[in-house]
XYZ file of C-alpha atoms in Angstrom:
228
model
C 11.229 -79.349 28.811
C 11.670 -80.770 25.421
C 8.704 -83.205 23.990
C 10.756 -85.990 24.096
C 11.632 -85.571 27.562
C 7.954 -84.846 28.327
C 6.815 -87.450 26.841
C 8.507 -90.077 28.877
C 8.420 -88.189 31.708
C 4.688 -88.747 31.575
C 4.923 -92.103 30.672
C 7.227 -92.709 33.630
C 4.200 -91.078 35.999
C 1.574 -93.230 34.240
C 3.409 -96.660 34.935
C 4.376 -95.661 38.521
C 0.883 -94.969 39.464
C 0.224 -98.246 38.615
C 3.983 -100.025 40.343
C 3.016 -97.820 43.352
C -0.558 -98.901 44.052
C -1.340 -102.206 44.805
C 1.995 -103.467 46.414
C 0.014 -106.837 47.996
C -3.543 -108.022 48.170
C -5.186 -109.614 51.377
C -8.259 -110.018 53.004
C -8.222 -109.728 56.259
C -10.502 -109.979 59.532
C -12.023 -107.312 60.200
C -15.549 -105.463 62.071
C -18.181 -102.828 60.316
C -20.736 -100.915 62.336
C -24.338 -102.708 61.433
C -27.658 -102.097 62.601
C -26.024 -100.312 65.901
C -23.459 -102.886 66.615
C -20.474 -104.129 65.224
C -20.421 -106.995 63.252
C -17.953 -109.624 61.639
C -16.676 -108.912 58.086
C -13.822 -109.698 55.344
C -11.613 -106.683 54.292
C -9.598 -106.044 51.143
C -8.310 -102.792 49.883
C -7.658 -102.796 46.273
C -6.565 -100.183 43.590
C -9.761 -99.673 41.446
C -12.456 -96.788 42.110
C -15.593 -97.951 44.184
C -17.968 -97.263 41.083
C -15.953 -99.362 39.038
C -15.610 -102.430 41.662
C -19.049 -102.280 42.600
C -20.353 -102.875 38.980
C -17.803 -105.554 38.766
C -18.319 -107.084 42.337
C -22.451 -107.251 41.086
C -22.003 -108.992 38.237
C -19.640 -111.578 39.454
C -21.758 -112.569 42.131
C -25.139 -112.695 39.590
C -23.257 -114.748 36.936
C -21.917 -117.284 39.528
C -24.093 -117.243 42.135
C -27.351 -115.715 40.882
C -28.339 -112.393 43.109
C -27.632 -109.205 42.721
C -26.760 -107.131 44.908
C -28.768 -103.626 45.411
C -27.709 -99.910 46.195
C -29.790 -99.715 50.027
C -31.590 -96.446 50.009
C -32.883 -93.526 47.417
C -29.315 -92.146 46.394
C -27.293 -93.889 43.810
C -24.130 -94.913 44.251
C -24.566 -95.942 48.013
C -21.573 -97.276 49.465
C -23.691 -99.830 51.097
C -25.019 -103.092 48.772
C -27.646 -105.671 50.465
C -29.170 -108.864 48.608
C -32.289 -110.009 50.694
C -32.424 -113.707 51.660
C -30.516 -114.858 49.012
C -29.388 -118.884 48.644
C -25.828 -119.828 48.409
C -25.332 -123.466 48.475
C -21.837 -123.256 49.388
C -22.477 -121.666 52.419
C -25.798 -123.387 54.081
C -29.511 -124.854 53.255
C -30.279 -121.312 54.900
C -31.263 -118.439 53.241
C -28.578 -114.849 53.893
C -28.975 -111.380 53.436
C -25.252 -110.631 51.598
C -23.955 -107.235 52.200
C -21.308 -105.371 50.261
C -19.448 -101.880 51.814
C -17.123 -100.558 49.610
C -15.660 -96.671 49.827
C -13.268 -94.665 48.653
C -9.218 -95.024 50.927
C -6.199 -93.308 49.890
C -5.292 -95.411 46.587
C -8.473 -96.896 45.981
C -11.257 -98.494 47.642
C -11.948 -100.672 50.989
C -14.090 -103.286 50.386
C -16.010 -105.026 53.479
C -18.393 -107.989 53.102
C -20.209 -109.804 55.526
C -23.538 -111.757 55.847
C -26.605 -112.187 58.248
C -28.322 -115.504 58.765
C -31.846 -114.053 60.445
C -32.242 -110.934 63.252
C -29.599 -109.807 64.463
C -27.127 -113.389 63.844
C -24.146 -112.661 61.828
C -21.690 -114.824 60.359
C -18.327 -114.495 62.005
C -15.154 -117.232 62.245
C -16.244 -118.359 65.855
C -19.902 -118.961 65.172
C -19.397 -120.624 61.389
C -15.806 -120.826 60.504
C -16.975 -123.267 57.709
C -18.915 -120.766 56.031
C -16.602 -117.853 57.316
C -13.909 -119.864 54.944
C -16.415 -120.127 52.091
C -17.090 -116.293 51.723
C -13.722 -115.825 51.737
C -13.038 -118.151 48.757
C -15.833 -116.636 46.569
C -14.180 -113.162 47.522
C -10.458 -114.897 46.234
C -12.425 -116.819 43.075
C -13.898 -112.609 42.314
C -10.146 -111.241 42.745
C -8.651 -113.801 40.810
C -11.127 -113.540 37.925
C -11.594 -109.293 38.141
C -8.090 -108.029 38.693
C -6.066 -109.870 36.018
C -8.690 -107.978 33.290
C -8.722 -105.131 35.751
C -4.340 -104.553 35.625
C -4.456 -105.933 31.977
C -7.125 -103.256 30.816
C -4.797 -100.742 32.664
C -1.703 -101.502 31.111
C -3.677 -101.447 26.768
C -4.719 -97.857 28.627
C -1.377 -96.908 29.829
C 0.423 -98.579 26.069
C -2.286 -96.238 24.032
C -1.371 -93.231 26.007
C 2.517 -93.998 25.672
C 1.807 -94.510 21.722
C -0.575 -91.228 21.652
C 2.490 -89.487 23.196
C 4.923 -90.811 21.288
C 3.052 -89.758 17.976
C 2.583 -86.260 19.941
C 6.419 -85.683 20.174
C 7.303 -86.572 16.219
C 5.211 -84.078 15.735
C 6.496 -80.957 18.086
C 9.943 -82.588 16.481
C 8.886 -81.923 13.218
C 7.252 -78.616 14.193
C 10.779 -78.119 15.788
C 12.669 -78.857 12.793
C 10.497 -76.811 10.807
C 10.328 -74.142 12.448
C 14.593 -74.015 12.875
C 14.290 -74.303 8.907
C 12.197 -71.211 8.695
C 14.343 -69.165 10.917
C 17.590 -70.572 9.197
C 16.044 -68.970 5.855
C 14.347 -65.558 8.192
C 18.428 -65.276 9.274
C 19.654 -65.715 5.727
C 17.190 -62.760 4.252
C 18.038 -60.481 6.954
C 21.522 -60.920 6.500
C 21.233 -60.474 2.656
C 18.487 -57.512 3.490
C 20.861 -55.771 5.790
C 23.933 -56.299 3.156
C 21.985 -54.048 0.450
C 21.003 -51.938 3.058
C 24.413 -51.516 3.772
C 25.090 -51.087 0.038
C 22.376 -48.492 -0.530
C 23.649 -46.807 2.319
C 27.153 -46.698 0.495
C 25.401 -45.523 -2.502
C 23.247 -42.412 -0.935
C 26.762 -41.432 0.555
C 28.129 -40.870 -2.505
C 24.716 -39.488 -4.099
C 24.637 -36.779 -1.386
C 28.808 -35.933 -1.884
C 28.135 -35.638 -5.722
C 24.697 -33.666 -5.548
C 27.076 -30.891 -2.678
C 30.144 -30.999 -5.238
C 27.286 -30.197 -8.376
C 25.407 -27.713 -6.337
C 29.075 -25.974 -5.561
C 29.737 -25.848 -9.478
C 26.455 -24.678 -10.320
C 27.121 -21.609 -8.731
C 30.351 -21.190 -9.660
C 29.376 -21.312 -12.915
C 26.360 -18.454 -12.411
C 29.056 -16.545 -10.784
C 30.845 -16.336 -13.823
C 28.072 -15.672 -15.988
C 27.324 -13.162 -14.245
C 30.445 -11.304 -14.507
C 29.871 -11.632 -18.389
């Protein structure tokens, strides 16, 4: 494959990971096993890595609503985040624990949220569809602030790598070119090596008939002396 053609064949690969990932974006009803039971939560699926959405998920949620939310348990990185009694006045005068599951799916992560009031009461549409419909407009307000800078900061990535490769194939063009104009002049001093060989060859032919005709006369010549 020729470095031009390699270079936009990658670039071709880089934009259709991105044209190929996150055809639509909704958050839908859906359950996650808590505390032994299943419980009521929002669903999204979205094309960044769960380290990455976590971190930005967090600080959304402590610049605009003031908690933060905290890895549960001694590993880092646990796919479950909890804020204890935390106060939302959008939702309630109540006090929630907020809860955060995000993993790892086939093109990025799933992200599940959902909240609990006290023991064992969730929030679900039946019980509080007021505040059922206000978790799922902080969720949109995160999405539409995160994923613009999210696609945007993809595509500067995706334009530097398309410029790095660009530069990369002037310069196997130039290596190329060259490269061609060293074996253009390798060619032309063979050719003009293998004419005087050709020459010299000539040359030692006639040497060698000259040196048998002298050798012949030489003894001709003592022959004759001889005889003297």
């Amino acid at each position: 494959m020729k470095p031009i053609q390699l270079s936009l064949f990658l670039t071709f690969l880089l934009l259709s990971s991105y044209l190929n990932g996150q055809n639509s974006i909704k958050i839908m009803d859906a359950t996650i096993s808590h505390e032994n039971s299943k419980r009521a939560c929002l669903q999204l699926n979205l094309d960044p890595e769960p380290k990455t959405l976590k971190e930005a998920w967090r600080d959304f949620l402590k610049d605009n609503y003031g908690f933060k939310l905290k890895e549960i348990g001694f590993l880092s990185n646990n796919d479950l985040l909890e804020a204890g009694e935390v106060s939302i006045k959008e939702l309630s005068n109540e006090t929630v624990d907020f809860y955060t599951h995000i993993v790892e799916d086939n093109n990025g992560s799933e992200m599940k949220v959902f909240l609990r009031y006290g023991y064992n009461i969730y929030l679900s549409k039946e019980s509080n569809p007021n505040d059922y419909r206000t978790l799922n407009r902080i969720i949109n307000e995160f999405l539409k602030f995160y994923l613009p800078k999210y696609y945007s900061s993809r595509v500067d990535d995706t334009e530097k790598r398309i410029k790095r490769l660009a530069e990369e194939a002037k310069d196997f063009e130039k290596e190329i070119n060259k490269d061609s104009d060293e074996i253009k002049k390798l060619k032309k001093e063979i050719k003009e090596l293998e004419d005087d060989l050709k020459e010299n060859s000539e040359l030692l032919k006639e040497a060698k008939t000259k040196l048998k005709k002298r050798k012949e006369k030489l003894e001709r010549i003592e022959k004759d002396l001889n005889k003297l």
